[in-house]
Amino acid sequence: MQDSYRELFLSESQEYLSNISNRLVKLESNPSDPESLNEIFRCVHTLKGMSATMGYERLTQLSHHMEDLLEELRGQKRKVTPEIMDVLFASVDVLSELVEDIKTNRESEINISAYISELEQIIHSDIPSASKAEAAFPRGKTSPVHPESIEFSEEELKAIRYAKSKGFNIFKINIRLVSDCLMKESRAFLIITNLKKIGEILKAVPPVEELEKGFFDFSFSVVLITREAQAVIRQEMMMISEVEGVYVNPVEVSAPVGPAANTPAHAYIKKIQSLRIPIERLDKIMNLIGELAIARIRLSQIVANIKEESLEEASVLLSSLISALQDEIMQTRLLPVAYILDTFPRMVRDMAKKEEKRIDLEIVGSDIELDRVILDEIGDPLVHLIRNSIDHGIESPQERKAVGKPPAGKLQILVSRQKGQISIEISDDGRGVEFDAVKNIALRKGLITQEEADGLDDKKVLDLISLPGFSTSEKITDISGRGVGLDAVKSKIESIGGRLDFTTNLGKGSTFILSLPFTLAIIKAMLVRVGKEVFAVPLINIRETIKVEKHDIKVLQNLEVIRVREEIIPVLRLDKEFVITISPEDKNRNALGEINSNQEDGRVPIVIVEFGKHSLGLVVSQVIGEQDIVVKPLTSLIKRTRGIAGATILGDGKVALILDIMSLK
Amino acid sequence: MARVMIVDDALFMRQLLTKIFVDEGYEVCVEAGTARDAVEKYKEFKPDVVTMDIVMPMMEDLDGIGAVKEILKFDPRAKVVVVSVMGEQSLVVEAIKAGAKDFVVKPVRPARLLDVVKGLLR
């Protein structure tokens, strides 16, 4: 029980923390932004409540102190100053570390007392504004209510026992109001009025009189003696607006004095609109659906042989249901890019501060969805590209002023959908890449010839600057410039079937463009036949398909090559690579009756694929056509087979192997 | 769809609230601009939900609170949602005592108001 709550706690608290961070960044640039302040306050408040419920003492304490400070800021009793921002940022970092420790089951060694005392110092320092009288608002009485913290006097215990003996239920009801609730005293009055209609209030924390004056945080507890059942009470409370959550727990009095009901039988939560499901479970479902699709194909083949109309109808219906199910499950794999981009504002702020640069970050299109597997993979590459822009691209405010640019650099992350792909563009308005500098270094290091150097373009520059050990930056900073990275970014992106492009404009800025597939589970592929076997070539790798005369394939230094428009491309015969015998019948296999055999008409179909800056021509028997295929991972036994990335099931139930272009050489 | 009656002495507020409800597919069956009118229209139309401006001036011996009381006397199960401005706690409390089911605070946030009405109609 505790464990499943723990998971929920971890994932939710991380969301809150990242939200707090981002809002802090916003607040820093606009210290009088009430919306950010309210949002930060709300998140910290919720986090405190969650932590207290889970018994995470230090999280509770620190967030409680933060909340105190935020309350003052929110009430405009205190102005947002850079010192306060620093303390808040530092505190959020500590909160994140504490959560991380919980996540990794680590015995936390973080000492929060220093942070608490810093927060307290600010809170206790003189309030510069004149509204001191208002500050005397009895916050002391607004002690947060811990659901377990109600203690009963002897009389109250007696009353509870008596009520129980008469068959009444006794519930401890914890009610939390939404944090932007207005006129909460009236709200409390409404709640208490409604409770009184269904029972008798034995006790409230804080007491009813205080509740009706609004002297409480956003939550309070009531002990109710009633004939009604737990569910009825919950329902009644849920009907009242601005009630964010209701916990109803039976009060146990058999235990001697002390905190009652330590095993809460939770009856709780208003309006569940989403569920958290472990990723492994989704993967299992995905796999089962794959199996289901295969079974369906077998079934429909059997049905086709039997020729029984009613059976056929049922089979068709089943098929369409399974496809619909497959689509739905596919959707569950998608997450908005915001999932990773949300942490970026804070990161950019920190990096910029360190580099003493000023940067306005703009993120567009973060609601676009991507397969979570891809999201997992692109986080690091994106961070690297951003570091790159901050470190190498955007100039210092002084430099920018000197060339007539605004002192703050602009960094834009633009996510968009483009013909079956997702594109993520990271552009800065910095200094751009100086071709001459790249050229000189490349020449000096012997990476290119003078001739190549003369024909340098954006694509080649990217190839050069992403070479390991290549750096145009004179200084080596903490974040980049060590000459590792861009190459890693490039190969990472390519390994998930994506592409990295680059454009630059000297003095105006640079743009990195990531093109990514929507999902790794379904990809667009070109089906090709080699002998009897069908292979799928990921479309993203394909440059073009051509047919050449047999004698166009030349041998150059023991390598077969073809010449395509002035370019010499090495050729790989897939039948040889995968040891497939092409028998004479295979050559004539032709479902459509088209010319397709390489020997007969003398023309050989070749699929030209690209990876990095290399091209390769794949000799096949027939190019069948484009298709969406469902990628099924291979089992560990054949996982490491070179050249094969996975398998897919074709419409006729046959298995086709998916080529891994990267590892074909 | 549920039928709503809107009571407010300001035409602007009535129009605003009407739009909120109509956009969400509710039927605003009748509007009233005075407390007395509200009571009579309620008896005539018997709407599912009433939004009642609580800070209405006394006219024909009846103010907002009086209207809430009369409506609930006529129909103890009437679903009256009080609309109040900030700071009128005592009026809201009085309305709740009289049997108002819920309240919203001006400026009215459409989502909040719809939430309240949805809760009452469940």
GROMACS .gro file of N, CA and C in nm, chain A residues 178 180-190 193-194 197 238-242 270-271, chain B residues 84-89 92-93 96-97 100-103 105 109 112 115-116 119-120 122:
model
  132
  178VAL      N    1  -0.944   2.432  -0.265
  178VAL     CA    2  -0.850   2.476  -0.367
  178VAL      C    3  -0.780   2.601  -0.317
  180ASP      N    4  -0.692   2.869  -0.449
  180ASP     CA    5  -0.735   3.002  -0.490
  180ASP      C    6  -0.880   3.029  -0.448
  181CYS      N    7  -0.919   2.960  -0.344
  181CYS     CA    8  -1.056   2.974  -0.296
  181CYS      C    9  -1.077   3.113  -0.237
  182LEU      N   10  -1.182   3.178  -0.281
  182LEU     CA   11  -1.213   3.311  -0.226
  182LEU      C   12  -1.318   3.297  -0.117
  183MET      N   13  -1.316   3.386  -0.023
  183MET     CA   14  -1.410   3.384   0.090
  183MET      C   15  -1.415   3.247   0.155
  184LYS      N   16  -1.299   3.202   0.199
  184LYS     CA   17  -1.294   3.065   0.249
  184LYS      C   18  -1.372   3.050   0.381
  185GLU      N   19  -1.392   3.163   0.454
  185GLU     CA   20  -1.472   3.151   0.576
  185GLU      C   21  -1.615   3.108   0.545
  186SER      N   22  -1.669   3.167   0.434
  186SER     CA   23  -1.804   3.129   0.395
  186SER      C   24  -1.806   2.986   0.342
  187ARG      N   25  -1.700   2.950   0.274
  187ARG     CA   26  -1.689   2.814   0.221
  187ARG      C   27  -1.692   2.715   0.338
  188ALA      N   28  -1.612   2.748   0.442
  188ALA     CA   29  -1.608   2.661   0.559
  188ALA      C   30  -1.745   2.654   0.624
  189PHE      N   31  -1.813   2.768   0.629
  189PHE     CA   32  -1.946   2.770   0.689
  189PHE      C   33  -2.041   2.680   0.611
  190LEU      N   34  -2.032   2.686   0.479
  190LEU     CA   35  -2.118   2.602   0.395
  190LEU      C   36  -2.090   2.454   0.421
  193THR      N   37  -2.220   2.362   0.762
  193THR     CA   38  -2.366   2.355   0.758
  193THR      C   39  -2.411   2.222   0.697
  194ASN      N   40  -2.347   2.186   0.587
  194ASN     CA   41  -2.385   2.060   0.522
  194ASN      C   42  -2.353   1.939   0.608
  197LYS      N   43  -2.604   1.877   0.867
  197LYS     CA   44  -2.728   1.817   0.819
  197LYS      C   45  -2.723   1.665   0.825
  238MET      N   46  -1.803   1.622  -0.179
  238MET     CA   47  -1.754   1.642  -0.315
  238MET      C   48  -1.847   1.730  -0.396
  239MET      N   49  -1.973   1.735  -0.354
  239MET     CA   50  -2.070   1.816  -0.428
  239MET      C   51  -2.045   1.965  -0.408
  240ILE      N   52  -1.974   1.998  -0.302
  240ILE     CA   53  -1.951   2.140  -0.273
  240ILE      C   54  -1.834   2.188  -0.359
  241SER      N   55  -1.852   2.303  -0.421
  241SER     CA   56  -1.746   2.350  -0.510
  241SER      C   57  -1.627   2.400  -0.429
  242GLU      N   58  -1.517   2.412  -0.497
  242GLU     CA   59  -1.390   2.458  -0.442
  242GLU      C   60  -1.334   2.365  -0.335
  270LYS      N   61  -1.131   1.352  -0.523
  270LYS     CA   62  -1.239   1.404  -0.604
  270LYS      C   63  -1.200   1.390  -0.751
  271LYS      N   64  -1.291   1.343  -0.831
  271LYS     CA   65  -1.275   1.347  -0.976
  271LYS      C   66  -1.141   1.296  -1.026
  749SER      N   67  -2.197   3.630  -0.505
  749SER     CA   68  -2.168   3.739  -0.412
  749SER      C   69  -2.040   3.810  -0.450
  750VAL      N   70  -2.028   3.934  -0.408
  750VAL     CA   71  -1.898   3.998  -0.424
  750VAL      C   72  -1.814   3.966  -0.301
  751MET      N   73  -1.684   3.986  -0.316
  751MET     CA   74  -1.593   3.963  -0.204
  751MET      C   75  -1.638   4.044  -0.083
  752GLY      N   76  -1.624   3.989   0.033
  752GLY     CA   77  -1.644   4.068   0.156
  752GLY      C   78  -1.785   4.063   0.210
  753GLU      N   79  -1.877   4.001   0.138
  753GLU     CA   80  -2.014   3.995   0.189
  753GLU      C   81  -2.040   3.863   0.261
  754GLN      N   82  -1.943   3.826   0.348
  754GLN     CA   83  -1.953   3.699   0.418
  754GLN      C   84  -2.086   3.680   0.490
  757VAL      N   85  -2.367   3.587   0.264
  757VAL     CA   86  -2.354   3.450   0.215
  757VAL      C   87  -2.395   3.351   0.324
  758VAL      N   88  -2.345   3.378   0.444
  758VAL     CA   89  -2.377   3.290   0.556
  758VAL      C   90  -2.529   3.285   0.578
  761ILE      N   91  -2.687   3.074   0.311
  761ILE     CA   92  -2.665   2.931   0.335
  761ILE      C   93  -2.759   2.882   0.444
  762LYS      N   94  -2.773   2.966   0.549
  762LYS     CA   95  -2.866   2.929   0.656
  762LYS      C   96  -3.007   2.914   0.601
  765ALA      N   97  -2.946   2.806   0.071
  765ALA     CA   98  -2.872   2.812  -0.055
  765ALA      C   99  -2.773   2.696  -0.058
  766LYS      N  100  -2.757   2.637  -0.176
  766LYS     CA  101  -2.678   2.515  -0.183
  766LYS      C  102  -2.529   2.541  -0.199
  767ASP      N  103  -2.494   2.654  -0.260
  767ASP     CA  104  -2.353   2.680  -0.284
  767ASP      C  105  -2.339   2.827  -0.319
  768PHE      N  106  -2.216   2.874  -0.331
  768PHE     CA  107  -2.200   3.013  -0.370
  768PHE      C  108  -2.078   3.029  -0.458
  770VAL      N  109  -1.805   3.355  -0.610
  770VAL     CA  110  -1.764   3.491  -0.578
  770VAL      C  111  -1.737   3.567  -0.707
  774ARG      N  112  -1.581   3.316  -1.218
  774ARG     CA  113  -1.499   3.240  -1.312
  774ARG      C  114  -1.588   3.132  -1.372
  777ARG      N  115  -1.555   2.770  -1.254
  777ARG     CA  116  -1.598   2.750  -1.115
  777ARG      C  117  -1.750   2.742  -1.108
  780ASP      N  118  -1.879   2.428  -1.252
  780ASP     CA  119  -1.847   2.321  -1.157
  780ASP      C  120  -1.955   2.311  -1.049
  781VAL      N  121  -1.992   2.427  -0.997
  781VAL     CA  122  -2.092   2.432  -0.891
  781VAL      C  123  -2.224   2.375  -0.942
  784GLY      N  124  -2.215   2.007  -1.000
  784GLY     CA  125  -2.220   1.936  -0.872
  784GLY      C  126  -2.362   1.927  -0.819
  785LEU      N  127  -2.438   2.036  -0.832
  785LEU     CA  128  -2.574   2.038  -0.778
  785LEU      C  129  -2.668   1.949  -0.858
  787ARG      N  130  -2.596   1.674  -1.008
  787ARG     CA  131  -2.561   1.533  -1.010
  787ARG      C  132  -2.661   1.450  -0.932
   0.00000   0.00000   0.00000
